[in-house]
Coordinates of C-alpha atoms in Angstrom, one line a residue:
M122 CA 40.6 -64.1 8.7
I123 CA 41.7 -60.4 9.2
Q124 CA 45.3 -61.5 8.7
N125 CA 44.4 -63.4 5.5
G126 CA 42.6 -60.3 4.1
L127 CA 45.6 -58.1 5.0
G128 CA 47.9 -60.5 3.3
R129 CA 45.9 -60.4 0.1
L130 CA 46.0 -56.5 0.3
L131 CA 49.7 -56.4 0.8
R132 CA 50.6 -59.1 -1.8
P133 CA 50.8 -56.6 -4.8
F134 CA 53.1 -54.3 -2.8
V135 CA 55.3 -57.3 -1.9
R136 CA 55.6 -58.0 -5.7
L137 CA 56.4 -54.4 -6.4
S138 CA 59.2 -54.4 -3.8
R139 CA 60.8 -57.3 -5.7
L140 CA 60.8 -55.5 -9.0
P141 CA 64.2 -53.7 -8.6
S142 CA 66.0 -57.0 -7.9
R143 CA 64.2 -58.6 -10.9
F144 CA 65.1 -55.7 -13.1
A145 CA 68.7 -56.0 -12.0
A146 CA 68.7 -59.7 -12.8
M147 CA 67.2 -58.9 -16.2
E148 CA 70.0 -56.3 -16.9
R149 CA 72.6 -58.9 -15.9
S150 CA 71.1 -61.4 -18.2
V151 CA 71.0 -58.9 -21.1
R152 CA 74.7 -58.0 -20.5
R153 CA 75.6 -61.7 -20.6
M154 CA 73.7 -62.1 -23.8
E155 CA 75.4 -59.0 -25.3
T156 CA 78.8 -60.3 -24.3
S157 CA 78.0 -63.7 -25.7
H158 CA 76.8 -62.1 -28.9
R159 CA 79.9 -60.1 -29.3
E160 CA 82.1 -63.2 -28.7
H161 CA 80.1 -65.3 -31.2
R162 CA 80.3 -62.4 -33.8
R163 CA 84.0 -62.2 -33.4
E164 CA 84.4 -65.9 -33.7
I165 CA 82.2 -66.0 -36.9
Q166 CA 84.2 -63.1 -38.4
Q167 CA 87.5 -64.8 -37.7
A168 CA 86.2 -68.0 -39.1
L169 CA 84.9 -66.4 -42.3
A170 CA 88.0 -64.4 -42.7
Q171 CA 90.1 -67.5 -42.6
L172 CA 87.8 -69.3 -45.0
M173 CA 87.8 -66.3 -47.5
L174 CA 91.4 -65.4 -47.4
P175 CA 93.1 -66.2 -50.7
A176 CA 96.1 -68.5 -50.8
E177 CA 99.2 -66.8 -49.6
S178 CA 100.9 -67.2 -53.0
V179 CA 98.2 -64.8 -54.4
W180 CA 98.9 -61.9 -52.0
R181 CA 101.9 -62.3 -49.7
R182 CA 104.8 -60.3 -51.1
Q183 CA 102.6 -59.7 -54.2
P184 CA 102.3 -58.2 -56.7
P185 CA 105.9 -57.9 -57.8
L186 CA 107.4 -54.4 -58.1
L187 CA 107.7 -53.9 -61.8
D188 CA 110.5 -51.9 -63.6
A189 CA 108.7 -48.8 -64.7
S190 CA 110.4 -45.5 -65.4
V191 CA 107.4 -43.5 -66.5
P192 CA 103.7 -43.3 -65.5
G193 CA 101.0 -44.9 -67.6
E194 CA 99.1 -43.2 -70.4
R195 CA 95.3 -42.8 -70.4
V196 CA 94.9 -45.1 -67.4
F197 CA 92.1 -43.3 -65.7
E198 CA 90.1 -41.7 -68.5
Q199 CA 87.2 -42.8 -66.3
S200 CA 86.5 -42.5 -62.6
A201 CA 87.1 -45.9 -61.1
M202 CA 86.9 -48.3 -58.2
C203 CA 89.8 -50.0 -56.3
R204 CA 90.6 -53.3 -58.1
Q205 CA 93.3 -55.9 -57.9
D206 CA 94.3 -55.6 -61.5
S207 CA 95.4 -52.0 -61.0
F208 CA 98.1 -53.1 -58.6
Q209 CA 99.6 -55.4 -61.3
Q210 CA 100.3 -52.7 -63.9
P211 CA 103.7 -50.9 -64.5
Y212 CA 102.2 -47.5 -63.7
F213 CA 101.2 -48.7 -60.3
S214 CA 104.8 -49.7 -59.5
Y215 CA 106.0 -46.4 -60.8
W216 CA 103.9 -44.3 -58.5
T217 CA 104.5 -46.7 -55.5
R218 CA 108.2 -45.9 -55.8
R219 CA 107.6 -42.2 -56.2
L220 CA 105.4 -42.1 -53.2
G221 CA 108.0 -44.0 -51.1
E222 CA 105.5 -46.7 -50.4
R223 CA 105.7 -50.5 -50.2
L224 CA 103.7 -52.3 -53.0
R225 CA 100.9 -54.3 -51.4
Y226 CA 97.3 -54.9 -51.9
H227 CA 95.9 -52.1 -49.9
R228 CA 93.2 -49.7 -50.9
K229 CA 94.8 -46.6 -49.3
L230 CA 97.8 -47.1 -51.6
W231 CA 95.4 -47.4 -54.5
E232 CA 93.9 -44.0 -53.5
F233 CA 97.3 -42.3 -53.6
V234 CA 98.1 -43.9 -56.9
F235 CA 94.7 -43.0 -58.4
V236 CA 95.0 -39.3 -57.4
S237 CA 98.7 -39.1 -58.7
Q238 CA 98.0 -40.9 -62.0
A239 CA 94.8 -39.1 -62.7
L240 CA 96.3 -35.7 -62.2
W241 CA 99.5 -36.5 -64.0
E242 CA 97.8 -37.7 -67.2
R243 CA 95.8 -34.5 -67.2
G244 CA 98.9 -32.4 -67.3
V245 CA 98.5 -30.5 -64.1
C246 CA 101.1 -32.3 -62.0
A247 CA 103.9 -30.1 -63.4
R248 CA 106.1 -27.1 -62.6
G249 CA 104.2 -23.8 -62.4
R250 CA 100.9 -25.3 -61.5
R251 CA 99.0 -24.8 -58.2
G252 CA 97.4 -27.6 -56.2
L253 CA 95.1 -27.6 -53.2
G254 CA 94.9 -30.6 -50.9
F255 CA 92.0 -31.2 -48.4
G256 CA 92.1 -33.3 -45.3
V257 CA 95.7 -34.3 -46.2
G258 CA 96.6 -36.0 -42.9
R259 CA 100.1 -37.4 -43.2
E260 CA 99.7 -38.6 -46.7
P261 CA 102.7 -38.3 -49.2
L262 CA 100.7 -36.5 -52.0
A263 CA 101.6 -33.0 -51.0
A264 CA 105.3 -33.9 -51.0
L265 CA 104.9 -35.7 -54.3
F266 CA 103.3 -32.8 -56.1
A267 CA 105.9 -30.4 -54.6
S268 CA 108.7 -32.6 -56.0
E269 CA 107.2 -31.9 -59.5
G270 CA 107.4 -28.2 -59.0
V271 CA 103.7 -27.7 -58.1
A272 CA 102.9 -24.9 -55.6
V273 CA 100.9 -26.8 -53.0
T274 CA 98.5 -25.5 -50.4
A275 CA 97.9 -28.4 -48.0
T276 CA 95.0 -28.2 -45.6
D277 CA 93.6 -30.1 -42.6
L278 CA 91.2 -29.6 -39.8
A279 CA 92.2 -27.3 -37.0
P280 CA 93.3 -29.0 -33.7
D281 CA 90.1 -28.1 -31.9
G282 CA 88.0 -29.7 -34.7
V283 CA 90.2 -32.8 -34.6
V284 CA 89.2 -33.5 -31.0
E285 CA 85.5 -33.1 -31.8
A286 CA 85.8 -35.3 -34.8
G287 CA 87.6 -38.1 -32.9
W288 CA 90.8 -37.9 -35.0
Q289 CA 93.1 -37.1 -32.1
A290 CA 94.4 -40.6 -31.5
T291 CA 94.5 -41.8 -35.1
N292 CA 97.9 -40.3 -36.0
Q293 CA 96.3 -39.4 -39.4
H294 CA 96.0 -35.7 -38.8
A295 CA 98.4 -33.0 -40.0
G296 CA 99.0 -30.4 -37.3
G297 CA 101.2 -28.3 -39.6
K298 CA 103.6 -28.3 -42.5
E299 CA 106.3 -30.4 -40.8
A300 CA 103.9 -33.4 -40.6
L301 CA 104.0 -33.6 -44.4
R302 CA 107.7 -33.4 -44.9
N303 CA 109.0 -36.6 -46.6
S304 CA 112.6 -36.3 -47.8
V305 CA 112.3 -39.7 -49.6
V306 CA 109.6 -38.2 -51.8
C307 CA 110.7 -34.6 -52.0
P308 CA 114.0 -32.9 -51.3
D309 CA 113.7 -30.6 -48.3
D310 CA 114.6 -27.4 -50.3
L311 CA 111.8 -28.1 -52.8
F312 CA 109.4 -29.0 -50.0
D313 CA 110.1 -25.8 -48.2
R314 CA 109.8 -23.7 -51.3
N315 CA 106.6 -25.3 -52.7
V316 CA 104.4 -26.3 -49.8
E317 CA 102.3 -24.1 -47.6
F318 CA 99.9 -25.3 -44.9
R319 CA 96.6 -24.0 -43.7
F320 CA 93.9 -25.2 -41.4
C321 CA 90.6 -25.8 -43.2
D322 CA 87.2 -27.2 -42.3
M323 CA 86.0 -29.1 -45.4
N324 CA 82.4 -28.2 -44.4
H325 CA 83.3 -24.5 -44.5
V326 CA 86.0 -23.9 -47.1
A327 CA 87.5 -20.4 -46.9
A328 CA 86.4 -18.1 -49.7
D329 CA 90.0 -17.1 -50.5
L330 CA 91.1 -20.6 -51.5
V331 CA 90.7 -20.0 -55.2
G332 CA 92.7 -20.0 -58.5
Y333 CA 94.1 -23.6 -58.3
D334 CA 94.8 -25.8 -61.3
F335 CA 93.8 -28.9 -59.3
C336 CA 92.5 -30.0 -55.9
W337 CA 92.4 -33.4 -54.3
S338 CA 91.3 -35.4 -51.2
A339 CA 92.0 -39.0 -50.3
C340 CA 89.3 -40.7 -48.2
A341 CA 88.4 -37.6 -46.2
L342 CA 85.0 -36.4 -47.4
E343 CA 83.2 -39.5 -45.9
H344 CA 84.0 -38.0 -42.5
L345 CA 82.1 -34.7 -42.9
G346 CA 79.0 -35.9 -41.1
S347 CA 76.6 -37.0 -43.8
I348 CA 76.3 -38.1 -47.4
E349 CA 74.9 -34.7 -48.4
K350 CA 77.8 -32.8 -46.7
G351 CA 80.3 -34.9 -48.6
L352 CA 78.6 -34.2 -51.9
A353 CA 78.3 -30.5 -51.1
F354 CA 82.0 -30.5 -50.4
I355 CA 82.9 -31.9 -53.8
E356 CA 80.7 -29.2 -55.4
R357 CA 82.4 -26.5 -53.2
S358 CA 85.9 -27.8 -54.1
I359 CA 85.3 -27.1 -57.8
N360 CA 84.8 -23.4 -57.0
C361 CA 88.5 -23.4 -55.8
L362 CA 89.7 -24.1 -59.3
V363 CA 90.4 -22.1 -62.4
P364 CA 88.1 -22.8 -65.3
G365 CA 89.3 -26.1 -66.8
G366 CA 90.9 -27.1 -63.5
W367 CA 90.6 -30.7 -62.1
A368 CA 89.2 -32.1 -58.9
V369 CA 90.1 -35.7 -58.0
H370 CA 88.6 -37.2 -54.8
T371 CA 88.5 -40.7 -53.3
T372 CA 86.0 -41.9 -50.8
E373 CA 84.1 -44.9 -49.3
Y374 CA 81.8 -46.7 -51.7
N375 CA 79.1 -49.1 -50.6
V376 CA 79.5 -52.1 -52.9
S377 CA 76.8 -54.2 -51.3
S378 CA 73.7 -51.9 -51.5
D379 CA 72.3 -49.1 -53.5
K380 CA 69.5 -48.6 -51.0
E381 CA 70.5 -49.1 -47.4
T382 CA 73.7 -47.4 -46.3
V383 CA 75.4 -45.6 -43.4
D384 CA 74.5 -41.9 -43.2
N385 CA 74.7 -39.1 -40.6
L386 CA 77.6 -40.7 -38.7
G387 CA 81.3 -40.2 -38.3
T388 CA 81.9 -42.3 -41.4
V389 CA 79.3 -42.5 -44.2
L390 CA 79.2 -44.9 -47.2
F391 CA 78.3 -43.4 -50.6
R392 CA 76.1 -45.4 -52.9
R393 CA 76.0 -45.5 -56.7
R394 CA 72.7 -43.5 -56.6
D395 CA 74.5 -40.7 -54.5
L396 CA 77.4 -40.4 -57.0
E397 CA 75.1 -40.5 -60.0
A398 CA 73.0 -37.7 -58.5
L399 CA 76.1 -35.7 -57.9
A400 CA 77.2 -36.1 -61.5
Q401 CA 73.8 -34.8 -62.7
R402 CA 74.2 -31.8 -60.4
L403 CA 77.6 -31.0 -61.6
R404 CA 76.8 -31.4 -65.3
A405 CA 73.8 -29.2 -64.8
K406 CA 76.3 -26.4 -63.7
G407 CA 78.4 -26.9 -66.8
H408 CA 81.2 -29.1 -65.3
E409 CA 82.6 -32.3 -66.8
V410 CA 82.3 -35.5 -64.8
A411 CA 84.4 -38.5 -65.9
T412 CA 82.1 -41.5 -66.6
M413 CA 82.3 -44.1 -63.8
D414 CA 83.7 -47.6 -64.3
W415 CA 81.5 -49.5 -61.9
S416 CA 83.3 -52.8 -62.2
P417 CA 84.3 -54.1 -58.7
G418 CA 86.9 -56.5 -60.1
E419 CA 86.9 -60.3 -60.3
G420 CA 90.3 -61.3 -58.9
P421 CA 90.7 -63.4 -55.8
V422 CA 91.9 -60.4 -53.8
D423 CA 88.8 -58.4 -55.1
R424 CA 86.6 -61.2 -53.7
Y425 CA 88.2 -61.2 -50.3
L426 CA 86.3 -59.3 -47.7
D427 CA 88.4 -58.0 -44.8
M428 CA 86.8 -57.8 -41.4
P429 CA 87.8 -56.1 -38.1
P430 CA 90.5 -56.1 -36.9
Y431 CA 91.5 -55.2 -40.4
R432 CA 94.6 -56.7 -41.9
P433 CA 97.5 -54.7 -43.3
D434 CA 97.4 -56.8 -46.4
P435 CA 95.3 -57.8 -48.4
H436 CA 92.8 -55.0 -47.9
L437 CA 90.9 -53.9 -50.9
K438 CA 87.3 -54.6 -49.7
M439 CA 86.2 -54.6 -46.1
M440 CA 83.1 -55.0 -43.9
L441 CA 82.0 -51.8 -42.3
S442 CA 78.7 -51.4 -40.3
G443 CA 77.3 -54.5 -42.0
F444 CA 78.1 -53.3 -45.6
T445 CA 80.9 -54.2 -48.1
T446 CA 82.9 -51.1 -48.9
T447 CA 85.9 -50.2 -51.0
S448 CA 87.6 -47.0 -52.3
I449 CA 86.3 -45.2 -55.3
G450 CA 87.8 -42.3 -57.3
I451 CA 85.9 -39.4 -58.8
I452 CA 87.3 -37.1 -61.5
V453 CA 85.6 -33.7 -62.3
R454 CA 86.7 -30.8 -64.5
R455 CA 85.5 -27.3 -63.9
G456 CA 83.5 -26.0 -66.8
L457 CA 85.4 -23.5 -69.0
G458 CA 82.5 -21.1 -68.9
T459 CA 81.9 -21.2 -65.1

């Protein structure tokens, strides 16, 4: 009887002693479920990608490189979104050649062409002008503008900031002027004469970076830590310009939602509401903001949604953190009286 009573008293302690092994079993079960979930997610993504991918005749070795000897006229009177039909125009082939790129349906190429064409048609991509590039990485734009006689100040994050931001292994960071040299785009003598390089944190732009006819960034400001920091950078970049100077920036745009988005992370997704609020802020300060063309495009490549691991082609829209995103270009002119 005493033994039975003691057994009843000890029973809860026996159960407690088994808890660590039970927790360990639960953790193993959770890990198996997570592994299974990742595997199923990858399988679903691959299946969807194959189902959604347009016929190869639509995108492989397409669009054709057209014979174009001059840029377009009044192409980007409005700010715009990356779309398939842009790639099929003569001006796009012109800038693709000038940039030393291969014509393909890729949104990064669209960003380079958008910046080039927008600045060229506003008359500032010319000899005697001064241009300021932010977060330039290894892009060809600094060399392109230098080839036109523009005095270019190219900037990128200092090496210690690169490690903190996680850019060390991406091969997209410019550690100095030599990383921007591109003899296909700009002869070395012109490059040496017209390009200077400085380190610059886009969240803390140096006060002496002023007096430029134009400035640009290509898909850099979404990596500044938050949506608000990205918008604040655009405002700050305008202070680098002479009155009447132009700022042209491209960034990540959330196509699928104007409410939920990604914020306060390494890559953020700007919504329509964010960019419209920015336009109001800038206009209130006396600046001109080009009206946005919000059309996402209706071509088969526009409708294709690329998923990780991302394809080299076609790649106009992609899935990122559960949202559909693409590139968008913003054009701002500093007010003449500011």
